[in-house]
Coordinates of C-alpha atoms in Angstrom, one line a residue:
Chain A
M8 CA 6.1 57.1 10.3
G9 CA 7.8 55.3 13.1
L10 CA 6.4 52.4 15.0
V11 CA 4.4 53.3 18.0
R12 CA 4.5 50.8 20.9
K13 CA 1.0 50.2 22.2
P14 CA 0.6 50.7 25.9
A15 CA 0.9 47.5 27.9
S16 CA -2.5 46.3 29.0
A17 CA -3.9 43.1 30.3
P18 CA -4.7 40.6 27.6
P19 CA -8.5 40.3 26.9
E20 CA -10.0 37.4 28.6
E21 CA -10.8 34.7 26.1
A22 CA -13.5 32.2 26.7
V23 CA -11.8 28.8 26.8
P24 CA -14.0 26.4 24.9
E25 CA -15.2 23.6 27.1
K26 CA -13.8 20.3 26.1
P27 CA -16.5 18.1 24.7
S28 CA -17.5 15.1 26.8
V29 CA -16.8 11.6 25.6
Q30 CA -20.5 11.1 24.9
T31 CA -20.5 14.2 22.7
L32 CA -17.3 13.0 20.9
L33 CA -18.9 9.6 20.3
Q34 CA -21.8 11.3 18.6
Q35 CA -19.6 13.6 16.6
V36 CA -17.9 10.6 15.1
H37 CA -21.1 10.2 13.0
D38 CA -21.6 14.0 12.3
D39 CA -22.3 15.2 8.8
D40 CA -19.3 17.5 9.0
P41 CA -16.1 15.5 8.1
E42 CA -13.9 17.9 10.0
L43 CA -15.9 17.5 13.1
R44 CA -15.8 13.7 12.7
R45 CA -12.0 13.8 12.2
E46 CA -11.5 16.0 15.3
A47 CA -13.7 13.8 17.4
A48 CA -11.9 10.6 16.2
L49 CA -8.5 12.1 17.2
S50 CA -9.9 13.3 20.5
L51 CA -11.0 9.8 21.4
V52 CA -7.4 8.5 21.8
E53 CA -7.0 6.5 25.0
V54 CA -10.8 6.3 25.4
T55 CA -11.4 2.6 25.6
E56 CA -15.2 2.8 25.3
A57 CA -14.8 4.5 21.9
V58 CA -13.2 1.4 20.4
P59 CA -16.4 -0.3 19.2
V60 CA -17.7 3.0 17.8
L61 CA -14.5 3.7 15.9
L62 CA -14.2 0.1 14.6
A63 CA -17.7 0.4 13.2
R64 CA -16.8 3.6 11.6
V65 CA -13.8 2.2 9.7
G66 CA -15.9 0.3 7.1
V67 CA -18.4 3.1 6.4
E68 CA -16.2 6.3 6.6
T69 CA -16.0 7.8 3.1
E70 CA -13.5 10.6 3.8
A71 CA -9.9 9.3 3.7
R72 CA -8.6 11.9 6.2
V73 CA -11.4 11.0 8.6
R74 CA -10.7 7.3 8.2
D75 CA -7.0 7.9 8.7
A76 CA -7.8 9.7 12.0
V77 CA -10.0 6.8 13.1
L78 CA -7.3 4.3 12.3
T79 CA -4.6 6.4 14.0
T80 CA -6.7 6.5 17.2
L81 CA -7.5 2.8 17.0
A82 CA -3.9 1.8 16.3
A83 CA -2.8 3.7 19.5
H84 CA -4.9 1.2 21.5
D85 CA -2.9 -1.7 20.0
T86 CA -5.2 -4.4 21.5
A87 CA -6.3 -7.8 20.3
T88 CA -9.8 -6.5 19.8
V89 CA -8.7 -3.6 17.7
A90 CA -6.4 -5.8 15.6
A91 CA -9.1 -8.4 14.9
G92 CA -11.6 -5.6 14.1
L93 CA -9.2 -4.1 11.6
A94 CA -8.0 -7.3 10.0
V95 CA -11.5 -8.1 8.6
H96 CA -11.0 -5.2 6.2
L97 CA -7.8 -6.7 4.7
A98 CA -10.2 -8.6 2.4
S99 CA -12.1 -5.4 1.4
D100 CA -12.9 -4.7 -2.2
E101 CA -11.8 -1.2 -1.6
A102 CA -8.0 -0.8 -2.2
S103 CA -7.7 2.4 -0.1
L104 CA -9.4 0.7 2.9
R105 CA -7.3 -2.5 2.8
T106 CA -4.0 -0.6 2.4
A107 CA -4.9 1.9 5.1
V108 CA -5.8 -0.9 7.5
A109 CA -2.6 -2.7 6.7
E110 CA -0.6 0.4 7.4
A111 CA -2.5 0.8 10.7
L112 CA -1.8 -2.8 11.7
A113 CA 1.9 -2.4 10.9
T114 CA 2.0 0.2 13.7
M115 CA 0.6 -2.2 16.3
P116 CA 3.5 -4.4 17.4
G117 CA 1.7 -5.3 20.6
S118 CA -1.2 -7.1 19.0
A119 CA -0.8 -7.6 15.2
L120 CA 1.4 -10.7 15.6
D121 CA -1.3 -12.5 17.4
L122 CA -3.3 -12.3 14.2
M123 CA -0.7 -14.1 12.1
P124 CA -1.9 -17.7 12.5
D125 CA -5.3 -16.7 11.2
L126 CA -4.0 -14.4 8.5
L127 CA -1.5 -16.9 7.2
A128 CA -4.3 -19.4 7.0
A129 CA -6.7 -17.1 5.2
P130 CA -8.1 -18.8 2.0
D131 CA -7.8 -15.5 0.1
H132 CA -4.2 -15.2 -1.1
D133 CA -4.6 -11.4 -1.4
V134 CA -5.2 -11.2 2.3
R135 CA -1.9 -13.1 2.8
V136 CA -0.1 -10.7 0.4
M137 CA -1.4 -7.9 2.6
T138 CA -0.1 -9.7 5.6
A139 CA 3.4 -9.7 4.2
M140 CA 3.0 -5.9 3.7
I141 CA 2.1 -5.6 7.4
L142 CA 5.1 -7.7 8.5
A143 CA 7.4 -5.6 6.3
D144 CA 6.8 -2.6 8.5
L145 CA 5.9 -4.1 11.8
P146 CA 8.6 -3.1 14.4
H147 CA 8.8 -6.4 16.2
P148 CA 11.7 -8.9 16.3
D149 CA 9.4 -11.8 15.4
A150 CA 8.2 -10.3 12.2
K151 CA 11.1 -11.8 10.3
T152 CA 10.3 -15.3 11.7
W153 CA 6.7 -15.0 10.3
L154 CA 8.0 -13.8 6.9
L155 CA 10.4 -16.8 6.7
R156 CA 7.5 -19.1 7.5
M157 CA 5.4 -17.6 4.7
I158 CA 8.3 -18.0 2.3
A159 CA 8.8 -21.6 3.3
D160 CA 5.2 -22.7 3.5
D161 CA 2.7 -20.5 1.6
P162 CA 1.3 -22.3 -1.5
H163 CA 0.8 -19.1 -3.6
P164 CA 3.8 -17.6 -5.5
N165 CA 2.5 -14.0 -5.1
V166 CA 2.4 -14.4 -1.4
V167 CA 5.9 -15.9 -1.3
T168 CA 7.3 -13.1 -3.5
G169 CA 5.5 -10.5 -1.3
A170 CA 7.1 -12.1 1.7
I171 CA 10.5 -12.1 0.1
D172 CA 10.3 -8.5 -0.8
A173 CA 9.3 -7.7 2.8
L174 CA 12.1 -9.8 4.2
L175 CA 15.0 -8.6 2.0
P176 CA 15.8 -5.4 4.0
A177 CA 16.4 -7.5 7.1
A178 CA 17.7 -10.6 5.4
D179 CA 21.2 -12.1 5.9
A180 CA 23.2 -15.0 4.7
G181 CA 21.4 -17.4 7.0
D182 CA 18.2 -16.8 5.1
A183 CA 19.6 -17.8 1.7
P184 CA 18.6 -21.5 1.9
V185 CA 14.9 -20.5 2.5
L186 CA 15.0 -18.2 -0.6
Q187 CA 16.7 -20.9 -2.7
A188 CA 14.1 -23.4 -1.6
A189 CA 11.3 -21.0 -2.6
V190 CA 12.7 -20.9 -6.1
Q191 CA 12.7 -24.7 -6.2
R192 CA 9.1 -24.8 -5.1
F193 CA 8.0 -22.4 -7.9
P194 CA 10.5 -23.1 -10.7
D195 CA 8.1 -21.6 -13.4
D196 CA 7.8 -18.3 -11.7
P197 CA 10.2 -15.9 -13.4
F198 CA 9.7 -13.0 -11.0
L199 CA 10.4 -15.1 -7.9
R200 CA 13.5 -16.5 -9.5
F201 CA 14.7 -13.0 -10.6
T202 CA 14.1 -11.6 -7.1
V203 CA 16.1 -14.4 -5.3
Q204 CA 18.9 -14.3 -7.9
A205 CA 19.2 -10.6 -7.5
A206 CA 19.2 -10.8 -3.7
L207 CA 21.5 -13.8 -3.1
P208 CA 24.8 -12.2 -4.0
R209 CA 24.2 -9.4 -1.6
L210 CA 23.2 -11.8 1.2
T211 CA 26.0 -14.2 0.7
G212 CA 28.7 -11.6 -0.1
T213 CA 29.4 -13.1 -3.5
A214 CA 28.5 -9.9 -5.4
Chain B
M20 CA 13.3 7.1 -26.3
T21 CA 10.0 5.9 -24.8
R22 CA 9.7 6.8 -21.1
V23 CA 8.0 4.5 -18.7
L24 CA 7.3 5.1 -15.0
V25 CA 7.1 1.9 -12.9
V26 CA 5.0 2.5 -9.8
D27 CA 5.2 -0.2 -7.1
D28 CA 5.9 -0.1 -3.3
A29 CA 7.7 -3.5 -3.6
A30 CA 11.4 -2.7 -4.4
T31 CA 11.8 -6.2 -6.0
V32 CA 8.9 -5.7 -8.3
R33 CA 10.2 -2.3 -9.4
L34 CA 13.6 -3.8 -10.0
Y35 CA 12.1 -6.7 -12.0
H36 CA 9.9 -4.6 -14.2
T37 CA 12.5 -1.9 -14.7
S38 CA 15.1 -4.6 -15.7
L39 CA 12.8 -6.1 -18.2
L40 CA 11.8 -2.8 -19.8
Q41 CA 15.3 -1.4 -19.8
E42 CA 16.6 -4.6 -21.5
A43 CA 13.9 -4.1 -24.1
G44 CA 15.2 -0.5 -24.7
F45 CA 12.7 1.6 -22.7
E46 CA 13.9 4.5 -20.5
V47 CA 12.5 3.7 -17.1
A48 CA 12.0 5.8 -13.9
E49 CA 10.5 4.4 -10.6
A50 CA 8.1 5.6 -8.0
A51 CA 7.4 3.8 -4.7
N52 CA 3.8 4.8 -4.3
G53 CA 1.0 6.7 -6.1
L54 CA 2.0 10.0 -4.6
E55 CA 5.5 9.8 -5.9
A56 CA 4.1 8.8 -9.3
V57 CA 1.9 11.9 -9.4
E58 CA 4.7 14.1 -8.4
A59 CA 7.0 12.6 -11.1
A60 CA 4.2 12.9 -13.7
M61 CA 3.8 16.6 -13.0
T62 CA 7.4 17.4 -13.8
T63 CA 8.3 14.7 -16.4
P64 CA 6.3 13.5 -19.4
F65 CA 5.9 9.7 -19.6
D66 CA 4.8 7.6 -22.5
L67 CA 3.5 4.8 -20.2
F68 CA 2.7 4.1 -16.6
V69 CA 3.0 0.7 -15.1
V70 CA 1.1 0.9 -11.8
D71 CA 0.5 -1.5 -8.9
V72 CA -2.8 -1.4 -6.9
N73 CA -2.0 -1.9 -3.2
M74 CA 0.4 0.8 -2.2
P75 CA 0.8 3.0 0.9
K76 CA 0.1 6.8 0.8
M77 CA -1.8 6.6 -2.5
N78 CA -3.1 3.3 -3.9
G79 CA -3.0 2.5 -7.6
Y80 CA -6.6 3.4 -8.4
A81 CA -6.3 6.8 -6.8
C82 CA -3.0 7.3 -8.5
V83 CA -4.5 6.6 -12.0
E84 CA -7.5 8.8 -11.2
T85 CA -5.2 11.6 -10.3
L86 CA -3.0 11.1 -13.4
R87 CA -6.2 11.4 -15.5
S88 CA -7.5 14.4 -13.5
E89 CA -6.9 18.1 -14.4
T90 CA -4.2 18.1 -11.8
V91 CA -1.9 16.1 -14.0
G92 CA -4.0 15.6 -17.1
T93 CA -1.9 12.9 -18.8
A94 CA -3.4 10.8 -21.6
A95 CA -0.5 8.4 -21.6
P96 CA -1.5 4.8 -21.4
V97 CA -1.6 3.1 -18.0
L98 CA -1.0 -0.6 -17.4
M99 CA -2.1 -1.7 -14.0
I100 CA -0.5 -4.9 -12.6
S101 CA -1.6 -6.4 -9.3
T102 CA -1.9 -9.6 -7.3
E103 CA -5.6 -8.8 -7.0
D104 CA -7.7 -11.0 -9.2
R105 CA -11.1 -10.7 -7.6
P106 CA -14.1 -10.1 -9.8
G107 CA -14.4 -6.4 -10.3
D108 CA -10.7 -5.5 -9.8
A109 CA -10.2 -5.0 -13.6
D110 CA -13.4 -3.0 -13.8
R111 CA -12.2 -0.8 -11.0
A112 CA -9.0 -0.2 -12.8
Y113 CA -10.7 0.7 -16.1
Q114 CA -13.1 3.0 -14.2
A115 CA -10.0 4.8 -12.8
G116 CA -8.6 5.3 -16.3
A117 CA -6.3 2.4 -16.9
N118 CA -5.9 1.0 -20.4
L119 CA -5.1 -2.5 -19.4
Y120 CA -5.2 -4.6 -16.2
M121 CA -3.0 -7.6 -15.7
V122 CA -2.5 -10.0 -12.7
K123 CA 0.9 -10.8 -11.3
P124 CA 3.2 -12.5 -12.0
V125 CA 3.5 -11.1 -15.5
D126 CA 5.5 -13.1 -18.0
A127 CA 8.6 -11.1 -19.1
E128 CA 7.9 -11.3 -22.8
R129 CA 4.2 -10.4 -22.3
L130 CA 5.2 -7.3 -20.3
V131 CA 7.4 -6.0 -23.0
R132 CA 4.9 -6.9 -25.7
V133 CA 2.1 -5.1 -23.9
A134 CA 4.3 -2.1 -23.1
T135 CA 5.2 -1.8 -26.8
M136 CA 1.6 -2.2 -27.8
L137 CA 0.4 0.5 -25.4
T138 CA 2.9 3.0 -26.6
S139 CA 1.1 2.9 -29.9
G140 CA 3.8 1.1 -31.8
K141 CA 6.1 3.8 -30.8
G142 CA 8.2 1.0 -29.4
P143 CA 11.0 1.1 -26.9
A144 CA 13.6 2.7 -29.2
A145 CA 11.3 5.4 -30.7

């Protein structure tokens, strides 16, 4: 049987759902339905008054996809308030939270670098390792400067090796002395020595 | 030959662990995060997983839980290696299904010794 073209007719009028108000979205961020929470979080981008609510949600949200939505919206603000509010979670006992927060901070070139003095002085060396992860992906020309400072000054070898790993994609021959000095600071760390020895020929063109 | 999957987002760590294990005779593949590891494990049988904790996309704990789930269902031993040495980190690893938790940096000889032990004496050249 051949196809029969339907007679042209005006499309049925569809009721356009009314866009929820900001107040409604702020309430939906706490709804029992994770999909509603996620949609609300994504709809609150560019809504400054939502920042405190979303920051409070980061630490209590149990659904990864909702937390990712919250972090995406917060990272879009890229302000000092958001950066500081996220940074506290770098010390979280929950691995998924601290890595998700580090990923979010790495997308905030306008504010993440202002955290560096505090993060590099954090007494917990794991927080400083996470800081190297942030700097590795942060699209900012000063990120390399901070990594070099970590390599030169940080007292913990795991932080230094993390910073070296983050630096290497952007490293050049001029960075070789800093790497060599790190090996001398931690002569008993086999991984650090291996990392630098593997990298130096490429940097100095002696491979 | 005994197959090992090294899972770490840090390229230098992957290179280091891979070099040590290859020198000892293991066949080594690499994954840059938990998601890549799960995908690799679904297509290739491994005798040992060496897994970091802090990784993007899928962290180490979630990776190990997925490896142990019905989705992948591997019973191969898992060695978790991390910079994290807070109280409870090892417990979290064991809850996820890891067989052993070690804190970085791991001595070269110890890594090979533990890898050999975890592969049930199968050893690198088996």
